Short mmCIF file of C-alpha atoms and ligand atoms in Angstrom, two decimals:
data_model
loop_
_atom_site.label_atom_id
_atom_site.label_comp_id
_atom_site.label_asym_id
_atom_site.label_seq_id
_atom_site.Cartn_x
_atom_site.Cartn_y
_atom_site.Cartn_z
CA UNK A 9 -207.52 -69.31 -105.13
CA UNK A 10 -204.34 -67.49 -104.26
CA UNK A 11 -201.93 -69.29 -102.45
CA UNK A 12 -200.19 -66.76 -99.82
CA UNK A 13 -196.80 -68.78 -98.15
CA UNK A 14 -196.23 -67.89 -94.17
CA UNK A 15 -199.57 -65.61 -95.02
CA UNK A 16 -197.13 -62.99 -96.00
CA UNK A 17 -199.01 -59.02 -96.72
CA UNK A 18 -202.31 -60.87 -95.92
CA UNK A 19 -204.53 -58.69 -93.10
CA UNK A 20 -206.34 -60.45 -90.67
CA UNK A 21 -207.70 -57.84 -88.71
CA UNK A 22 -208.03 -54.16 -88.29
CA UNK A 23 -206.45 -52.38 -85.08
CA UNK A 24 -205.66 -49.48 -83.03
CA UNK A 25 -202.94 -51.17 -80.89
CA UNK A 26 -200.02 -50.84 -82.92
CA UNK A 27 -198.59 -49.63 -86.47
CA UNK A 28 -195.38 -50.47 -87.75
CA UNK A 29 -193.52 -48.48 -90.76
CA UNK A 30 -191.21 -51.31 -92.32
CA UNK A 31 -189.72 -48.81 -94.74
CA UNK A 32 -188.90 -46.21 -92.28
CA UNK A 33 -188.13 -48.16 -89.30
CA UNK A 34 -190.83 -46.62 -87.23
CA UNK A 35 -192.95 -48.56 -84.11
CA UNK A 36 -195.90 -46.92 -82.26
CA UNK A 37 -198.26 -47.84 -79.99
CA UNK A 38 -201.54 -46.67 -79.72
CA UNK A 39 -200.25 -43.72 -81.68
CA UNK A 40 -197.07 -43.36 -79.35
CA UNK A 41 -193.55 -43.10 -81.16
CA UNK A 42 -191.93 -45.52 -79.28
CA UNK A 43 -188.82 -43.69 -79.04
CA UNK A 44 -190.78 -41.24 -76.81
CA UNK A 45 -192.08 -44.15 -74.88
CA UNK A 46 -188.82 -45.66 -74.20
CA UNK A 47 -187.61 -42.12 -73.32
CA UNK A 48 -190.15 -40.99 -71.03
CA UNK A 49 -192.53 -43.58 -69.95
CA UNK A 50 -192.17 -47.22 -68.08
CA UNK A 51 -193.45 -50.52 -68.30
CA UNK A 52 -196.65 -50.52 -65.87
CA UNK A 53 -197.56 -47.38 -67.98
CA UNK A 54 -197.24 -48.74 -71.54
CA UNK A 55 -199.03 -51.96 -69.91
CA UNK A 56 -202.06 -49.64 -69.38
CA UNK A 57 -201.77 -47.89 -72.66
CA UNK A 58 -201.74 -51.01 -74.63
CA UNK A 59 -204.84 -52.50 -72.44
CA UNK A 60 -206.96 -49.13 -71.87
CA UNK A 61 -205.96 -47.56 -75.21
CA UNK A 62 -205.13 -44.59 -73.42
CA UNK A 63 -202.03 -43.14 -70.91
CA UNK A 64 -203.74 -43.64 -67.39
CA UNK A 65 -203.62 -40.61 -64.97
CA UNK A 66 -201.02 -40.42 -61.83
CA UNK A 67 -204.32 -42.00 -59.67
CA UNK A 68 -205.07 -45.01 -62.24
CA UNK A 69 -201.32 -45.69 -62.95
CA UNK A 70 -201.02 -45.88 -58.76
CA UNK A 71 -204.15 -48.18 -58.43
CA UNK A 72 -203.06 -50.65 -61.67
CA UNK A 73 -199.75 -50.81 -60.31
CA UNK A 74 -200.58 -52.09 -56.91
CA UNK A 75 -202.88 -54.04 -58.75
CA UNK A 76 -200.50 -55.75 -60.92
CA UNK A 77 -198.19 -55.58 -57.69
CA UNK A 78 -200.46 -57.94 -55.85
CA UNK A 79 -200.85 -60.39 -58.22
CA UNK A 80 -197.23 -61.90 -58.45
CA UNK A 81 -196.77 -64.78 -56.11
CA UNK A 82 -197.78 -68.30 -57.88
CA UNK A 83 -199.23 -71.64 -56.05
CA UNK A 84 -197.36 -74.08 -54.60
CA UNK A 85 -198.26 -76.25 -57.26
CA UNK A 86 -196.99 -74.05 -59.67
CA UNK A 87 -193.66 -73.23 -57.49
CA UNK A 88 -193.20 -77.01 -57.19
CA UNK A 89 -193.85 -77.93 -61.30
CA UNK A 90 -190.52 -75.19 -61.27
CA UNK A 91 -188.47 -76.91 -58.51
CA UNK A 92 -189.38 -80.04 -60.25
CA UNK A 93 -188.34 -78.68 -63.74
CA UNK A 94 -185.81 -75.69 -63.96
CA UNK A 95 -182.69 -78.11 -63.94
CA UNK A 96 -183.51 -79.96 -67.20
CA UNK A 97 -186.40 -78.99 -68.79
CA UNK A 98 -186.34 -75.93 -71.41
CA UNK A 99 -187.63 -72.34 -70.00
CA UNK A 100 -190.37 -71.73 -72.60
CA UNK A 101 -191.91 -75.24 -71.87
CA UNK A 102 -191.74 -74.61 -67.56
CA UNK A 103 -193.18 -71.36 -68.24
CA UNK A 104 -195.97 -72.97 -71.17
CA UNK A 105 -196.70 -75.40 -68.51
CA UNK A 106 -197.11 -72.98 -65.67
CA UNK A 107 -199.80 -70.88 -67.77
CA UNK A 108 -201.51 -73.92 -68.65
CA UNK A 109 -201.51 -74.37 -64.42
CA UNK A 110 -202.80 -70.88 -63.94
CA UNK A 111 -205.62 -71.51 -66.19
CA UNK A 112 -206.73 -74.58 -64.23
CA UNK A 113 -206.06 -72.83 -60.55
CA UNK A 114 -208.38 -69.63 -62.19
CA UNK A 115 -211.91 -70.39 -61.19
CA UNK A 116 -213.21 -66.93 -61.58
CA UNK A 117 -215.39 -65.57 -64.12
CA UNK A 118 -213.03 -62.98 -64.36
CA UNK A 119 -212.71 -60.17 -67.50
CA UNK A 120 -209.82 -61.39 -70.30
CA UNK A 121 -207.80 -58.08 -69.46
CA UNK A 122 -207.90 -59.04 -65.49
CA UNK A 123 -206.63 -62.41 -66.05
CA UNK A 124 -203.70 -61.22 -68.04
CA UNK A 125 -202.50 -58.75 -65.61
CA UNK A 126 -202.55 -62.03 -63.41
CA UNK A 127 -200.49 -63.86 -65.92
CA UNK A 128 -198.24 -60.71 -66.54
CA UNK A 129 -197.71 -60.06 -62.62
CA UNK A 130 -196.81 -64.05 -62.23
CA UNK A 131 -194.24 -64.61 -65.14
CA UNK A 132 -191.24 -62.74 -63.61
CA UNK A 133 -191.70 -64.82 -60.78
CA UNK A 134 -191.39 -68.02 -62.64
CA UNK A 135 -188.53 -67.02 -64.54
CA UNK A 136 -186.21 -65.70 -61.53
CA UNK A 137 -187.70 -68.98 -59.85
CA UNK A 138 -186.23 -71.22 -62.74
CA UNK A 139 -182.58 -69.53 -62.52
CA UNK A 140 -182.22 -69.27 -58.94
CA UNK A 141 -183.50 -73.47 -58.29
CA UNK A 142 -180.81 -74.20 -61.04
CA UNK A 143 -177.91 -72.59 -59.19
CA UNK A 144 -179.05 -74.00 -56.19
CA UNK A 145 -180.33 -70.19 -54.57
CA UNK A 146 -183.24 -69.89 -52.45
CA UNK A 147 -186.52 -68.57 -54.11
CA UNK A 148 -187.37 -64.50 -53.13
CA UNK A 149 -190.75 -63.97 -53.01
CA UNK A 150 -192.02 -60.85 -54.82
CA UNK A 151 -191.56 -57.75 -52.88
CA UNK A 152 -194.81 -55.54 -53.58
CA UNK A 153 -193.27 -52.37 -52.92
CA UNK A 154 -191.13 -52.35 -56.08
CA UNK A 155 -192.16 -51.73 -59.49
CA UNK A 156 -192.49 -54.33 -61.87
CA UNK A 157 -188.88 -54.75 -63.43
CA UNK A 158 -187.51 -53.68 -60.01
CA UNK A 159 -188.75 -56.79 -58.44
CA UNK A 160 -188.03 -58.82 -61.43
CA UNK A 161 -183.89 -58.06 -60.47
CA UNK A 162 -184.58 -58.36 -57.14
CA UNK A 163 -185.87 -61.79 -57.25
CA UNK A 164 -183.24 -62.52 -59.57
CA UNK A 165 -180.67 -61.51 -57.89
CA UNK A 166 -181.51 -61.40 -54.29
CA UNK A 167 -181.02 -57.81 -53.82
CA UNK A 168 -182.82 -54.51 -55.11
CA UNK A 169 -181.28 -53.38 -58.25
CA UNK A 170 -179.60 -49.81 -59.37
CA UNK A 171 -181.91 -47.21 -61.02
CA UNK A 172 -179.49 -47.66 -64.21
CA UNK A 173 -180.18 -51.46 -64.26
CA UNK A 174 -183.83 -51.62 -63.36
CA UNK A 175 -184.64 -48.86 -66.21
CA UNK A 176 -182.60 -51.00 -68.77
CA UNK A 177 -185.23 -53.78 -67.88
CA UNK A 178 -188.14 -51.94 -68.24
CA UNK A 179 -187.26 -49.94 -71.58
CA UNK A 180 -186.51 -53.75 -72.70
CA UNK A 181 -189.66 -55.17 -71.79
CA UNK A 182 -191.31 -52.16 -73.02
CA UNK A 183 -189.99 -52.46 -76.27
CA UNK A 184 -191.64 -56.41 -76.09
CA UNK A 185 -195.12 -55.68 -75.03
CA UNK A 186 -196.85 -55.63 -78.46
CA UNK A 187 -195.35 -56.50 -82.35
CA UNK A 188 -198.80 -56.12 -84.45
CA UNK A 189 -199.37 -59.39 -86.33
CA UNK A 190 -196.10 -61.78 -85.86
CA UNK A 191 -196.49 -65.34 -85.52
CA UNK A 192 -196.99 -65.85 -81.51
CA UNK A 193 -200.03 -63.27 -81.91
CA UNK A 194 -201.40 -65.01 -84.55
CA UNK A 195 -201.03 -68.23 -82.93
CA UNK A 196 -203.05 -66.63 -79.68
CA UNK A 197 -205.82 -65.29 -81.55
CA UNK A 198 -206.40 -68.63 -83.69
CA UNK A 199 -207.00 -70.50 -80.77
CA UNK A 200 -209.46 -67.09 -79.28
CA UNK A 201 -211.35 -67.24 -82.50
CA UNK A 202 -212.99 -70.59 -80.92
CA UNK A 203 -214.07 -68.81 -78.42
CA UNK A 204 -211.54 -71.09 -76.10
CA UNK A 205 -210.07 -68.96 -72.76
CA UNK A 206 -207.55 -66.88 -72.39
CA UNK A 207 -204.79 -69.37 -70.65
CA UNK A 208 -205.17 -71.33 -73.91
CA UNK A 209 -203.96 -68.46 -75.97
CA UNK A 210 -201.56 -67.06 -73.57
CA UNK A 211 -200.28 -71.29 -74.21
CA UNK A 212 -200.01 -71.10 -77.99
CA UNK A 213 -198.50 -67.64 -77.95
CA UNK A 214 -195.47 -69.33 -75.81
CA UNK A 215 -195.32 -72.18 -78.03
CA UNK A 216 -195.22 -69.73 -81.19
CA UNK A 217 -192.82 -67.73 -79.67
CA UNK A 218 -190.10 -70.19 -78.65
CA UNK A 219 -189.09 -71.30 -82.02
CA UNK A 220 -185.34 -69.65 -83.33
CA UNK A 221 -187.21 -68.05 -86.05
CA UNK A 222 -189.30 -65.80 -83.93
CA UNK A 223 -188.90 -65.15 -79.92
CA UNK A 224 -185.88 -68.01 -79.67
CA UNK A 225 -183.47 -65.41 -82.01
CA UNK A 226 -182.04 -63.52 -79.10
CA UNK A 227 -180.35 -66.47 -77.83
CA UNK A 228 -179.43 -67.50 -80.73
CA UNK A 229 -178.03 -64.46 -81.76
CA UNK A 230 -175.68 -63.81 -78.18
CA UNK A 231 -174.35 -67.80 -78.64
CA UNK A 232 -173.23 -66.37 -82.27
CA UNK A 233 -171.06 -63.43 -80.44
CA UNK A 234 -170.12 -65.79 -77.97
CA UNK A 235 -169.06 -68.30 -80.83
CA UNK A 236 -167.28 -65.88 -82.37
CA UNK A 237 -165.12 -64.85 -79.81
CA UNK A 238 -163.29 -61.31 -81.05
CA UNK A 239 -163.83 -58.76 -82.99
CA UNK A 240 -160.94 -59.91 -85.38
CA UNK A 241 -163.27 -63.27 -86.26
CA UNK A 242 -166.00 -61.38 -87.28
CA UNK A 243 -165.87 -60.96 -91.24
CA UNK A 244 -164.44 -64.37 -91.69
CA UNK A 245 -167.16 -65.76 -89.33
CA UNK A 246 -170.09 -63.94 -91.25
CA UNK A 247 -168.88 -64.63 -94.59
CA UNK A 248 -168.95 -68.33 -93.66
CA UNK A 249 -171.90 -68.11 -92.51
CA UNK A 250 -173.70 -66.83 -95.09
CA UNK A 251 -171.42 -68.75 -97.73
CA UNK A 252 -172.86 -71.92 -96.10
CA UNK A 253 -176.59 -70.96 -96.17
CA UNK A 254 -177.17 -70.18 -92.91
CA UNK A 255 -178.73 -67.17 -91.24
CA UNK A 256 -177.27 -64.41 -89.21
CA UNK A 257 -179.36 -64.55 -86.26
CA UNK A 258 -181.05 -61.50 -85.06
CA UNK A 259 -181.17 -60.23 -88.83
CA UNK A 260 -184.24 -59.78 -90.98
CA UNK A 261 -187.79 -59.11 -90.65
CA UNK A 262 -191.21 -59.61 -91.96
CA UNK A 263 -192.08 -55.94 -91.85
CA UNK A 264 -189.12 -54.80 -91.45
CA UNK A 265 -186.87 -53.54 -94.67
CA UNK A 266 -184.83 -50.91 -92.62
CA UNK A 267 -182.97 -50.59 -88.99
CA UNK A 268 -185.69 -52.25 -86.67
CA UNK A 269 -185.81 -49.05 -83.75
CA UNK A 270 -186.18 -51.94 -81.15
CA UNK A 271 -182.75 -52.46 -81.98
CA UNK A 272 -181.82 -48.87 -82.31
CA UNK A 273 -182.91 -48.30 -78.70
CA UNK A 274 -181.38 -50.98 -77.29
CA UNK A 275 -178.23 -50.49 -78.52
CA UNK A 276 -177.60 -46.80 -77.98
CA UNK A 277 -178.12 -48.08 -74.04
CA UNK A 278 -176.00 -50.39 -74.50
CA UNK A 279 -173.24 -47.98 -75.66
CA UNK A 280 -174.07 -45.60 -73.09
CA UNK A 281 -174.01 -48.11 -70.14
CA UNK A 282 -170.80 -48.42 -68.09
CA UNK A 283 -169.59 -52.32 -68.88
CA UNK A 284 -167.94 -55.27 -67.15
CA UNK A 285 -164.93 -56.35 -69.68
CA UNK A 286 -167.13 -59.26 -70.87
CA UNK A 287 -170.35 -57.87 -72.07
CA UNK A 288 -167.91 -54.87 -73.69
CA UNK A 289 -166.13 -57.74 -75.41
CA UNK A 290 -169.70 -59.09 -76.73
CA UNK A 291 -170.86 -55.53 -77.72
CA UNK A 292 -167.76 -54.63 -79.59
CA UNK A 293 -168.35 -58.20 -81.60
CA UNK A 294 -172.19 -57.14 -82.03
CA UNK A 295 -171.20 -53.59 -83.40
CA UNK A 296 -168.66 -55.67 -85.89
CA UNK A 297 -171.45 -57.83 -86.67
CA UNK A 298 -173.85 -55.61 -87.29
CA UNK A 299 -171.75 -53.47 -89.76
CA UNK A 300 -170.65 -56.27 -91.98
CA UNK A 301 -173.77 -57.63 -91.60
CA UNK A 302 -175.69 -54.56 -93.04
CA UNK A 303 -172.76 -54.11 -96.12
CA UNK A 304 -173.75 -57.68 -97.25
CA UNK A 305 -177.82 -57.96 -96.16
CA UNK A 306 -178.69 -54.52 -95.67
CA UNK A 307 -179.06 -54.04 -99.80
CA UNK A 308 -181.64 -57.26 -99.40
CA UNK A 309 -183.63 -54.82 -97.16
CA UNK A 310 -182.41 -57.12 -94.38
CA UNK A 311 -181.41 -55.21 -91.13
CA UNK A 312 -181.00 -56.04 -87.46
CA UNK A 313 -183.72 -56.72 -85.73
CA UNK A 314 -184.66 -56.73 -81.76
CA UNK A 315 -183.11 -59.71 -81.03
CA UNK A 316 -179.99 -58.75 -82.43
CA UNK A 317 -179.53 -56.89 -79.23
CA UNK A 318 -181.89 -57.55 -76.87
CA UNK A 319 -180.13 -60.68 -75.66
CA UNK A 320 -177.08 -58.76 -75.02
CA UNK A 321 -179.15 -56.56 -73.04
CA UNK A 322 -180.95 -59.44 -70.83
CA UNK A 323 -177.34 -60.96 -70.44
CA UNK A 324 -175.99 -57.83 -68.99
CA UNK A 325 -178.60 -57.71 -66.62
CA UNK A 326 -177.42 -61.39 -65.42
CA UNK A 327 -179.88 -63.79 -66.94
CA UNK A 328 -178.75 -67.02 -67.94
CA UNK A 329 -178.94 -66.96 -72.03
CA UNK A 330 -181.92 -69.93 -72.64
CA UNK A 331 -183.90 -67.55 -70.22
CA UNK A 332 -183.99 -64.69 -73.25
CA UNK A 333 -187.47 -65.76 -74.74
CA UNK A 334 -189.26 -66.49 -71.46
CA UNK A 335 -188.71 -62.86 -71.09
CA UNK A 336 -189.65 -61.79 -74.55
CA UNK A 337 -192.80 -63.41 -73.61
CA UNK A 338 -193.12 -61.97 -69.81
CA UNK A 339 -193.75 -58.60 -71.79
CA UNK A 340 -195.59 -59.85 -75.15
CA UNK A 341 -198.70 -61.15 -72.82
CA UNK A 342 -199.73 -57.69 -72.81
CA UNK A 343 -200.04 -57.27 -76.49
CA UNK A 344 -201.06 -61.33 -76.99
CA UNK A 345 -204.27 -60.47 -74.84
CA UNK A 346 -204.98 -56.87 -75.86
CA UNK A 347 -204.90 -58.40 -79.96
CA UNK A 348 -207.57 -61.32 -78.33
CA UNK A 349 -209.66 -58.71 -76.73
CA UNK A 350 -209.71 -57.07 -79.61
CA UNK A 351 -210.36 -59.61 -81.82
CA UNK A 352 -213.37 -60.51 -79.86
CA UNK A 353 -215.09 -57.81 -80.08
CA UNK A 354 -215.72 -58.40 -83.75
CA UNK A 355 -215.26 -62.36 -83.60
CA UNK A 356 -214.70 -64.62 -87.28
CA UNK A 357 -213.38 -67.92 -86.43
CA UNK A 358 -209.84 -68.14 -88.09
CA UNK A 359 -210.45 -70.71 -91.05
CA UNK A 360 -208.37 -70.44 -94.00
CA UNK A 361 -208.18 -72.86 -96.69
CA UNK A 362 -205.16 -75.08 -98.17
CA UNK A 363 -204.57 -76.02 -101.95
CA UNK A 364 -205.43 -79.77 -102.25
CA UNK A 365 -202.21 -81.11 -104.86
CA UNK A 366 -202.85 -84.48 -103.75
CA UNK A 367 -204.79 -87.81 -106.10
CA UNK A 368 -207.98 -87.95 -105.92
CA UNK A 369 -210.24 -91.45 -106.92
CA UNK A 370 -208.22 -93.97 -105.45
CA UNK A 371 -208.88 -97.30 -104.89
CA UNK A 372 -208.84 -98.44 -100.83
CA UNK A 373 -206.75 -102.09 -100.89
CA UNK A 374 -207.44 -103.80 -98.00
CA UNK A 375 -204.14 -104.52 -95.61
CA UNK A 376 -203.18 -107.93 -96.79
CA UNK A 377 -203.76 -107.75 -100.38
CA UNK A 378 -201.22 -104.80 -99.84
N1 CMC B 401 -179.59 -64.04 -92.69
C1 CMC B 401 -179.39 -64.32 -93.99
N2 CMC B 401 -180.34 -64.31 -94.94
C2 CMC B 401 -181.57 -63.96 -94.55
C3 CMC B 401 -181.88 -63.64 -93.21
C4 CMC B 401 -180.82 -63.70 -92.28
N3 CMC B 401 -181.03 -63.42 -90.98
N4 CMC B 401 -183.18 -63.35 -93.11
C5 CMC B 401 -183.70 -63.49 -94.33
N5 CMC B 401 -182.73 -63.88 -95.21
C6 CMC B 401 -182.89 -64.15 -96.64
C7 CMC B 401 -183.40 -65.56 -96.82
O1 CMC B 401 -182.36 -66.48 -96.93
C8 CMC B 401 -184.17 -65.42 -98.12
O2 CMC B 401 -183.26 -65.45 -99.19
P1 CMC B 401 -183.66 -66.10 -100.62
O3 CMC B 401 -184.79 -65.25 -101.12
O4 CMC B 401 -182.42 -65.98 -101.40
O5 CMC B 401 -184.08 -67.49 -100.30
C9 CMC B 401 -184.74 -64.00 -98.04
O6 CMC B 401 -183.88 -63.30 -97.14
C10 CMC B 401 -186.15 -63.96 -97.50
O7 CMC B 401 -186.21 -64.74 -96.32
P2 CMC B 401 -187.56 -65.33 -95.74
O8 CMC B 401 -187.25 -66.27 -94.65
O9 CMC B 401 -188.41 -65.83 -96.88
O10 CMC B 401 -188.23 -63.99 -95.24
P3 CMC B 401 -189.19 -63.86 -94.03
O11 CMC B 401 -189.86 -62.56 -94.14
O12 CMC B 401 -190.06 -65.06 -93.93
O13 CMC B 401 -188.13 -63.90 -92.84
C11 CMC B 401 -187.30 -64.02 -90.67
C12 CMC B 401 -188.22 -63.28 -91.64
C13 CMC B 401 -187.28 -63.26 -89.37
C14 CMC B 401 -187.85 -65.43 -90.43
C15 CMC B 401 -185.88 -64.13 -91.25
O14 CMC B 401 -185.36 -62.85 -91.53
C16 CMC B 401 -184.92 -64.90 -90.33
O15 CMC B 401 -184.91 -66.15 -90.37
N6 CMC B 401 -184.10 -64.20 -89.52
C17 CMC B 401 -183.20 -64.84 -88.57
C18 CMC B 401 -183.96 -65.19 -87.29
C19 CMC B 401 -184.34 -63.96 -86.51
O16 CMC B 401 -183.53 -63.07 -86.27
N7 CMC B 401 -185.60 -63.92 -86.05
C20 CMC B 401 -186.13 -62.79 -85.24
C21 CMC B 401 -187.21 -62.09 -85.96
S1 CMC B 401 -187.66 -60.48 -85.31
C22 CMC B 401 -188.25 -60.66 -83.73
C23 CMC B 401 -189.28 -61.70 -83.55
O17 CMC B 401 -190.32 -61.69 -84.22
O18 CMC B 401 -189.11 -62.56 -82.71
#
């Protein structure tokens, strides 16, 4: 038997959600470059491509977004469990907890896709809920009329964003909603292959995804600009790094042995975007980054990835920096349930084996002759 480390180049399904060319650097979904996608289309759309397989007409697009629109107020248990929390606990475990609450307020024998779009329209609520109790803000309820990252600022921020700033959200989420096989999706369809619920999954797709090595990196990788300070730091500060073992956060991929276009997109907004001094200060320290970065990895075939700039992006747009993977995951529910469904449809419980290297024969003692 073959033993296969992190399952690396292993297949455990076939799909028509999303391909990814490592070598080239190329992403599409459901057959969609998503460089056209993030030019031309929005989040509620891509939502409905990844979940239908298809782009939805003007009519279906209009009745799935007031759909989706409808869906985003939580409890009051579930606003309470974030009034309790959001001053000390970590985002990723108020959010894993407030799925986990959604499942056990969900009586109905609702389809899988339907209960996601409930869990989708929810999360942005929770988040902006979690960073307004901390700063002591009242909680806005969802306003219906906006789209989805619209209302995401608004209830953020307490009032309705520009064009420029609510389209910066939604090409970032839109750039989250699916990543073929990474280790969150895998993590949601082990627990599906039981044949357990949806909320389940949606829970060990958060808990996947929070770790620094997979959603946690954009954080990690803005508190490394922020560490760093100037641009003048930079070479000194990578070359330390990477002296001492550790890794440049927001570098590297799986798939991955080229420029990741996640990051690609993000950043040419970035450069675009008129800046306050301080998120000009972080970008110019990214750009530095990146470059010196790429002369010393890029040779390994290891490039920047989305995180690299994606927290930037989310900090521009004012969220507070441990908030970055709660919304990495407010977008990746769509492609965590679409992989489920599916998976479903052609069900093998996920079982693989492990290589036994331990004794075998031995003799039990009992405790006191020990
Ligand atoms: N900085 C320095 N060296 C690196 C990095 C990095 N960011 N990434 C990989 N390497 C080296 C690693 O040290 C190893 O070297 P050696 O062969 O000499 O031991 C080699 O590359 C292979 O690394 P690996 O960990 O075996 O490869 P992997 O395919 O399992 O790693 C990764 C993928 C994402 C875990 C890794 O690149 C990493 O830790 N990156 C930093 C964290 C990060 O940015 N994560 C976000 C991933 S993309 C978005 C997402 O999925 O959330």
């Amino acid at each position: 038997m073959e033993l296969r480390k992190g399952l690396e180049d292993i297949a455990i399904k076939e799909t028509s959600i999303t391909f990814i060319d490592g070598e080239l650097g190329r992403l599409y979904y459901r057959g969609y470059s998503i460089f056209d996608l993030a030019s031309f289309s929005n989040f509620e759309e891509v939502a409905y491509l990844i979940w239908y397989g298809k782009l939805p007409t003007r009519h279906e697009l209009d009745d799935f977004k007031s759909r989706l629109a409808e869906e985003r107020s939580i409890s009051d248990e579930i606003a309470s469990l974030v009034k309790r929390t959001a001053k000390t606990a970590n985002p990723m475990d108020v959010l894993r907890t407030s799925v986990s609450m959604m499942g056990l307020e969900d009586k109905d024998d609702g389809e899988l896709i339907t209960k996601s779009m409930k869990i989708t329209a929810k999360i942005p609520t929770i988040i902006s809920s979690i960073q307004r109790t901390r700063a002591n803000l009242d909680v806005i309820e969802p306003d219906p009329s906006l789209s989805h990252s619209e209302n995401f600022l608004y209830m953020l921020h307490g009032s309705k964003p520009s064009r420029e700033r609510s389209r910066m959200l939604d090409v970032g989420l839109m750039l989250h909603i699916d990543h073929e096989m990474n280790a969150s999706t895998m993590a949601c369809l082990v627990v599906a292959s039981t044949l357990s619920d949806i909320y389940s999954s949606i829970v060990a797709g958060i808990s996947a995804l929070k770790g620094p090595l997979h959603g946690g990196a954009n954080s990690e990788a803005l508190r490394q600009f922020m560490e760093i300070g100037s641009q003048e730091n930079v070479e000194k500060y990578v070359l330390n790094r990477l002296s001492s073992g550790q890794r440049l956060m927001g570098f590297g991929h799986r798939i991955y042995k080229s420029l990741d276009p996640r990051a690609k997109i993000i950043k040419d907004y970035l450069s675009k975007v008129s800046k306050d001094e301080e998120t000009q200060r972080l970008f110019d320290i990214a750009t530095k980054v990146e470059e010196i970065g790429i002369r010393i990895l890029g040779k390994r075939g290891i490039y920047p990835n989305v995180d690299f700039y994606s927290g930037l992006l989310f900090h521009f747009l004012g969220f507070d920096l441990d908030l970055f993977p709660t919304i990495f995951a407010s977008a990746r529910v769509i492609g965590w349930s679409a992989h489920v469904d599916e998976y479903l449809k052609d069900n093998k419980l996920i079982r693989p084996k492990a290589i036994y290297v331990g004794d075998l024969g031995k003799k039990y003692v009992p405790i006191d002759e020990r």
